[in-house]
Short mmCIF file of C-alpha atoms and ligand atoms in Angstrom, two decimals:
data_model
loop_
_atom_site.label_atom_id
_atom_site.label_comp_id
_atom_site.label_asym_id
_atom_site.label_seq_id
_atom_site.Cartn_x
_atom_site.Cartn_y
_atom_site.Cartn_z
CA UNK A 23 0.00 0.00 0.00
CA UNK A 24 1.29 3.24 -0.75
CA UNK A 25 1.53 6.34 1.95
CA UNK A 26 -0.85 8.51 1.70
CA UNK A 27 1.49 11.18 2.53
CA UNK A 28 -0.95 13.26 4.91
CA UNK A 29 0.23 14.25 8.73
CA UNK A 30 -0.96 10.86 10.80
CA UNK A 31 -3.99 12.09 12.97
CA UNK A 32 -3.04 11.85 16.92
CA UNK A 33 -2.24 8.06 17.07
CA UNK A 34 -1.86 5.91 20.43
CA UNK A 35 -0.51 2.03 20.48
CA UNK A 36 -1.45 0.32 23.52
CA UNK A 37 0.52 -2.53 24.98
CA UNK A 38 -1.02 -4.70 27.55
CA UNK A 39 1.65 -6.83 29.53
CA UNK A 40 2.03 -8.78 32.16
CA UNK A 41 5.47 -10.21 33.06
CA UNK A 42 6.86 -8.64 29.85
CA UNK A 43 9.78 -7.28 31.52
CA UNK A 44 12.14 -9.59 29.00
CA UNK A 45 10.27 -8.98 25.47
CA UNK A 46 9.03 -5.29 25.88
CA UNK A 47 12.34 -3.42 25.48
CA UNK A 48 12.32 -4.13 22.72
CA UNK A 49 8.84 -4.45 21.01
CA UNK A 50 8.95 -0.55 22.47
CA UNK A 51 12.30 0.47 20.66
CA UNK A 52 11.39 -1.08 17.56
CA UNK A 53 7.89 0.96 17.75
CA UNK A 54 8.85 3.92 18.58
CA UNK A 55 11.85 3.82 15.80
CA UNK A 56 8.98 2.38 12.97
CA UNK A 57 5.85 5.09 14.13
CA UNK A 58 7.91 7.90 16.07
CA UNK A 59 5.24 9.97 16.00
CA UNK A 60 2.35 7.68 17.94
CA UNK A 61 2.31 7.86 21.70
CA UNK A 62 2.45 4.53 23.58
CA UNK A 63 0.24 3.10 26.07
CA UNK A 64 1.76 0.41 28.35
CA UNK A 65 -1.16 -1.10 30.57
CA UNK A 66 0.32 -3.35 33.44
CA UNK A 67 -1.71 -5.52 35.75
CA UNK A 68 0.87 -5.08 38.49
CA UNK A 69 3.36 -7.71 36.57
CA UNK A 70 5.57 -9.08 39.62
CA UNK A 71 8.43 -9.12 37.24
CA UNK A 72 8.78 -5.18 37.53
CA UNK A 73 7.54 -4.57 34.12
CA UNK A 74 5.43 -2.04 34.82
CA UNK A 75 7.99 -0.26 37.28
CA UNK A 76 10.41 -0.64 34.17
CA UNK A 77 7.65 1.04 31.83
CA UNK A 78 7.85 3.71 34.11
CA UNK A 79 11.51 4.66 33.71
CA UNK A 80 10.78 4.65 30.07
CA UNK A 81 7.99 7.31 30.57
CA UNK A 82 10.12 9.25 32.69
CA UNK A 83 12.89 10.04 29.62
CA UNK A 84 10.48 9.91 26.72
CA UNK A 85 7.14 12.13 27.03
CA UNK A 86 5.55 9.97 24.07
CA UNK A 87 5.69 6.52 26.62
CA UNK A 88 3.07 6.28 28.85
CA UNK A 89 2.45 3.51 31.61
CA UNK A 90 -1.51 2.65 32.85
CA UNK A 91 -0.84 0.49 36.38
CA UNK A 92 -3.42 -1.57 36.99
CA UNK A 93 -4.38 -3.48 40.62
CA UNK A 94 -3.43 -7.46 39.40
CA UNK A 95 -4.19 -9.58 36.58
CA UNK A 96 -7.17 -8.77 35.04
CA UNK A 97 -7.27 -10.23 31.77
CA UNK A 98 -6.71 -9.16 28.13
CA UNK A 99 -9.85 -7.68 27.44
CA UNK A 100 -10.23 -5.22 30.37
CA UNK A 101 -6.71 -4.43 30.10
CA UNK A 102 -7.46 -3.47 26.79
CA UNK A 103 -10.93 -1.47 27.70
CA UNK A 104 -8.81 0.82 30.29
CA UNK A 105 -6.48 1.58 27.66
CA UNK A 106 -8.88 2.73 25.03
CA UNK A 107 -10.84 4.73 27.76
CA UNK A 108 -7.74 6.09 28.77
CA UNK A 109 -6.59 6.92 24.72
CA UNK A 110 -10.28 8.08 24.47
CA UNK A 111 -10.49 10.64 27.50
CA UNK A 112 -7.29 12.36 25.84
CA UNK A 113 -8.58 12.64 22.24
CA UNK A 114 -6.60 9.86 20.36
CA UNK A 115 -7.98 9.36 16.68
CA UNK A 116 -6.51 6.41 15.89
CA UNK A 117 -6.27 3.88 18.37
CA UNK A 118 -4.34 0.45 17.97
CA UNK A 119 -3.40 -2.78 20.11
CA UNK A 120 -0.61 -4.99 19.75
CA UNK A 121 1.60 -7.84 21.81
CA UNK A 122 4.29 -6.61 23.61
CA UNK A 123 5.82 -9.97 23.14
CA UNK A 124 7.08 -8.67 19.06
CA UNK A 125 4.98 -11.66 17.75
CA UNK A 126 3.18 -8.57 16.08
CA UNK A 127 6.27 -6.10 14.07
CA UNK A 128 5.73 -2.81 14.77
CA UNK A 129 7.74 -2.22 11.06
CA UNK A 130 3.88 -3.39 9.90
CA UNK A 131 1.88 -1.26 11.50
CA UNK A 132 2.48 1.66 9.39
CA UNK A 133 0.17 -0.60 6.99
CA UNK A 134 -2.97 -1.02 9.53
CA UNK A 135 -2.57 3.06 10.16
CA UNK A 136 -2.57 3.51 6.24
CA UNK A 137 -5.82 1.42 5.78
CA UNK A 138 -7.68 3.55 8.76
CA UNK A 139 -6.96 6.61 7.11
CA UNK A 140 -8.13 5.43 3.67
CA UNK A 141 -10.87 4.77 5.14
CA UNK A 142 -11.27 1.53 7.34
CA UNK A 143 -12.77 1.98 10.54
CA UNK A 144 -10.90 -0.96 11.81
CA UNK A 145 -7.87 -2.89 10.30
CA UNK A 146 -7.01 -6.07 11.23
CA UNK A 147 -3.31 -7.14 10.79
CA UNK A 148 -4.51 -10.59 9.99
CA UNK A 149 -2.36 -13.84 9.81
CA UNK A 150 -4.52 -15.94 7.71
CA UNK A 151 -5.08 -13.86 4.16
CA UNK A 152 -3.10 -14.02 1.27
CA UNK A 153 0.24 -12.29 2.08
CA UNK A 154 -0.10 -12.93 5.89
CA UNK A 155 2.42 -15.57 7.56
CA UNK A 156 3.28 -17.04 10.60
CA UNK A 157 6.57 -17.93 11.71
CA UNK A 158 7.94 -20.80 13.71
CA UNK A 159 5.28 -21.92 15.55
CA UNK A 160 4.43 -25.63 16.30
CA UNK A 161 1.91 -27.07 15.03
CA UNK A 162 -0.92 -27.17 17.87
CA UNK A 163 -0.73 -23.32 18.16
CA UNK A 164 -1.43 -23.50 14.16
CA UNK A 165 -3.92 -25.68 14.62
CA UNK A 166 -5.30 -24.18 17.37
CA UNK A 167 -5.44 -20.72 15.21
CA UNK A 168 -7.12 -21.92 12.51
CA UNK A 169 -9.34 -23.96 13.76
CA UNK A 170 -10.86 -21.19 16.30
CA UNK A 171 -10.73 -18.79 13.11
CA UNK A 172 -12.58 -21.67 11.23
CA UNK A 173 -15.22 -22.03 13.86
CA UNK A 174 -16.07 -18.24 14.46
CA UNK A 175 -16.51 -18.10 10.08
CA UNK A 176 -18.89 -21.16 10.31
CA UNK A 177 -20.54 -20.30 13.21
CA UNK A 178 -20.61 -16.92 13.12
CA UNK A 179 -20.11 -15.78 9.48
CA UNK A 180 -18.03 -12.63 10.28
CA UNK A 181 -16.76 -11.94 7.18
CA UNK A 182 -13.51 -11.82 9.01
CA UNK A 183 -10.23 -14.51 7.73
CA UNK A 184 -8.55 -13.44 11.48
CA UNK A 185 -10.80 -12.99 14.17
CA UNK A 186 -8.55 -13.81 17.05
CA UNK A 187 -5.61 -11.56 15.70
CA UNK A 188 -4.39 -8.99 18.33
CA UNK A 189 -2.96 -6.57 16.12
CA UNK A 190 -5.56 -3.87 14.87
CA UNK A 191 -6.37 0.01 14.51
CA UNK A 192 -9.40 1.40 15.20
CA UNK A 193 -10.93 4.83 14.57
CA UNK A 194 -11.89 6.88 17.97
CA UNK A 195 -15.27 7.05 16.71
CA UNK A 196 -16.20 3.54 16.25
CA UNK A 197 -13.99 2.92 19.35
CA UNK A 198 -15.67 5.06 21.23
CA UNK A 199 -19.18 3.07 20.33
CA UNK A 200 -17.87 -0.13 21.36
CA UNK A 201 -16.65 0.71 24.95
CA UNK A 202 -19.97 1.98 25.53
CA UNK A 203 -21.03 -1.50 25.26
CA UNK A 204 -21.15 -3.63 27.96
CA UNK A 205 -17.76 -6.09 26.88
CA UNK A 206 -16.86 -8.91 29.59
CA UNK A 207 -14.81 -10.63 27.01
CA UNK A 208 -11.27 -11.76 29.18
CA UNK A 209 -9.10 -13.52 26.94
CA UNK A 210 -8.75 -14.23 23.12
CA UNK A 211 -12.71 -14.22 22.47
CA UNK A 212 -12.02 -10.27 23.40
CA UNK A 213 -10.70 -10.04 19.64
CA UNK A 214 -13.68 -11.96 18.30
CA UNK A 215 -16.14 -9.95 20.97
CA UNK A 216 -14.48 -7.07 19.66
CA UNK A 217 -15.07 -7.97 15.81
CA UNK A 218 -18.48 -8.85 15.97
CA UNK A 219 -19.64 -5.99 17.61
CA UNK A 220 -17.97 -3.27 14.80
CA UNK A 221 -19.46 -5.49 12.21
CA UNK A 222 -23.04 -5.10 14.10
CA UNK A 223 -21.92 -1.26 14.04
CA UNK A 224 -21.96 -1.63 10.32
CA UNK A 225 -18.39 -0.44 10.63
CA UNK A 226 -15.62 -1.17 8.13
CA UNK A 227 -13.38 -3.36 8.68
CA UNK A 228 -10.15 -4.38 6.41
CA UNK A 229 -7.77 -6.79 6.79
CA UNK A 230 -4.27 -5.84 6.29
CA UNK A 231 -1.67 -9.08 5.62
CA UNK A 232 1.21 -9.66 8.80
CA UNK A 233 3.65 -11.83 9.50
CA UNK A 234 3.39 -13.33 12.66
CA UNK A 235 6.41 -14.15 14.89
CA UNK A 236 6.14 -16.83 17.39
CA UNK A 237 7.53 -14.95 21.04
CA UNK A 238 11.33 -15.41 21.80
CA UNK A 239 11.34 -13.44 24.74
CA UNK A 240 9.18 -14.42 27.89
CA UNK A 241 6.34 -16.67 28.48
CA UNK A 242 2.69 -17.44 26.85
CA UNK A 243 -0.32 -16.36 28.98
CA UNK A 244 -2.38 -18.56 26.97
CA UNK A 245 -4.30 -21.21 29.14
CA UNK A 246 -7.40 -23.56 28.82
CA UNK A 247 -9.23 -21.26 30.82
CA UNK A 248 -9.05 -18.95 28.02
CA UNK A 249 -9.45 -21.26 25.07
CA UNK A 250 -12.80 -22.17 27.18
CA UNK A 251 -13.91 -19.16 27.45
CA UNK A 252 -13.79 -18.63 23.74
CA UNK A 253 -15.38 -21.53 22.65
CA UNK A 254 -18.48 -21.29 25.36
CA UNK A 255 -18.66 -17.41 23.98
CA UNK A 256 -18.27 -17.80 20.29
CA UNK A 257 -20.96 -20.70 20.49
CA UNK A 258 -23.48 -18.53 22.37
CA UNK A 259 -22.93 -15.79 20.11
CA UNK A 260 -22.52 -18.30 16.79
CA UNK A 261 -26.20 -20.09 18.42
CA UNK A 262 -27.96 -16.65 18.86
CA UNK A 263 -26.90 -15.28 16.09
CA UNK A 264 -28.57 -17.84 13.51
CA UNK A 265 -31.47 -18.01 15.86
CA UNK A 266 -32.00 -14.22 15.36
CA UNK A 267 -31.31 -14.98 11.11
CA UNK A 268 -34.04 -18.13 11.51
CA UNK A 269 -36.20 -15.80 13.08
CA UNK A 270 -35.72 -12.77 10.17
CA UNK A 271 -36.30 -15.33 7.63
CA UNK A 272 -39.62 -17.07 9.31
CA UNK A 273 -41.36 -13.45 9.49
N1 GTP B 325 -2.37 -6.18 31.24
C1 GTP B 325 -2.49 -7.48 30.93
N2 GTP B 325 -1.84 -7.96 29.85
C2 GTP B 325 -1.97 -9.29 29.56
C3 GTP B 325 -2.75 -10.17 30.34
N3 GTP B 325 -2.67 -11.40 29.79
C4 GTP B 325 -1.88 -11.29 28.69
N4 GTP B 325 -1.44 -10.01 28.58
C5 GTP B 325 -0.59 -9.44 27.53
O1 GTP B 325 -1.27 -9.62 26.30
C6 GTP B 325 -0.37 -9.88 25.25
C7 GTP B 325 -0.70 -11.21 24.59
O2 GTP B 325 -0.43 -12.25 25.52
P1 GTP B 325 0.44 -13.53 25.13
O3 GTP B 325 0.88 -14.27 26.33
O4 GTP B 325 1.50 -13.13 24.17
O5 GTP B 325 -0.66 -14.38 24.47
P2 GTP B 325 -0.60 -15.01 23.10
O6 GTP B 325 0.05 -14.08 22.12
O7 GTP B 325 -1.97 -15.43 22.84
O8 GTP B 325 0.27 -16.28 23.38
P3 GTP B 325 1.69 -16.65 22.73
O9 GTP B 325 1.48 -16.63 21.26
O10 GTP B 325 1.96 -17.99 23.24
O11 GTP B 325 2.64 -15.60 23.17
C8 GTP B 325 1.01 -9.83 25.85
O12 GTP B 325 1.55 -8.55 25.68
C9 GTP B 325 0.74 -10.13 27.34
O13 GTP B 325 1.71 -9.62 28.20
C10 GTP B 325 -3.44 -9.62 31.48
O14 GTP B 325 -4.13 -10.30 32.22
N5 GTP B 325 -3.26 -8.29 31.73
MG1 MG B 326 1.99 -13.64 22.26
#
């Protein structure tokens, strides 16, 4: 995709993290060297690795860092809800999420930006289009990708290749519509929570190709308490929403 060569509207990343103290030095170099001009969010649920004490010191030399502390560990999706309220509350207009583990390059997200401000009200840096890759991971977590991703399409026909992904942009004012909703998504289903709603919205959404890079720094947060929350959710919402089309089509 080629710039669009206009001055990048007021732009803030946020980083969730929690026990990140290894991998986000540098997924925050490497940001602020490929998007110098966005401001950074860090939000830390009180990591006992000092992460968020870390963040700090960061913030402290460079006014464009900024650290959210949180009480403990919260989850993913409220993490994320306190960052875009925070982002929000200081007039953001372009709002994105990624890992602070690198698995999502911050040398790509000039490309999500790009597609908001040609006109996408969200952009999805999604692993499973043409032109999107991931790298080096084993083969359950590939499985385990693709067959969630496969299972929100069937069930809930999103339109969407990469529901789960983490890395996205969002315009404030579609962002600003979906925090007013009432979202007690934790884990991954956040993503999917996330999707579905915008696409209720009748926002835009494009997905923009990544290459995904399995974490050499730190360790996963995944767990099978949030795999089960995302399957328990996405059926609810997959059940309810072909209820609702049954219904539309028996009328
Ligand atoms: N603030 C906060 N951040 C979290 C929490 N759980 C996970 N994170 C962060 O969310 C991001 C994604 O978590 P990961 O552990 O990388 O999860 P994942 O990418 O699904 O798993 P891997 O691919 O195995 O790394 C990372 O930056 C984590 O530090 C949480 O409860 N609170
Ligand atoms: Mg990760």
């Amino acid at each position: 995709m080629q710039p669009s060569n206009q001055p990048l509207p007021s732009t803030l990343i946020v980083i969730p993290t929690y026990d990140e103290r290894d991998a986000l030095p540098g997924t925050l170099s490497r940001l602020r060297a490929a998007v110098p001009e966005a401001h950074v969010l860090v939000v830390d649920d009180s990591s006992p690795d000092g992460t968020g004490k870390w963040a700090e010191s960061i913030a402290a030399q460079d006014p464009a860092v900024h650290v959210l502390h949180r009480a403990g560990k919260q989850g993913l999706g409220p993490a994320y809800l306190a960052g875009f309220a925070w982002g929000l509350e200081r007039g953001y207009r372009l709002l994105g999420e990624m890992d602070a583990d690198a698995s999502h390059r911050p040398e790509q997200l000039p490309g999500l930006l790009e597609a908001v401000r040609r006109g996408a009200d969200l952009a999805i840096g999604s692993r499973w289009i043409p032109g999107g890759a991931v790298h080096d991971w084993p083969v359950h977590r590939l499985l385990l990708s693709r067959g969630a991703n496969l299972y929100v399409r069937l069930l809930m026909g999103l339109g969407v290749s990469d529901a789960t992904a983490g890395f996205r942009v969002f315009r404030a004012e579609l962002l600003e519509r979906l925090v007013a909703e009432d979202i007690a998504s934790q884990g991954y289903c956040f993503q999917v929570d996330m999707t579905r709603r915008a696409r209720d919205l009748g926002a835009v959404i494009t997905e923009v190709p990544i290459d995904f890079d399995e974490r050499t720094e730190g360790a996963s947060k995944m767990s099978s308490r949030i795999v089960r929350e995302a399957l328990v959710k996405v059926t609810l919402w997959g059940v309810s929403r072909r209820a609702q089309l049954l219904r539309k089509a028996l009328r």
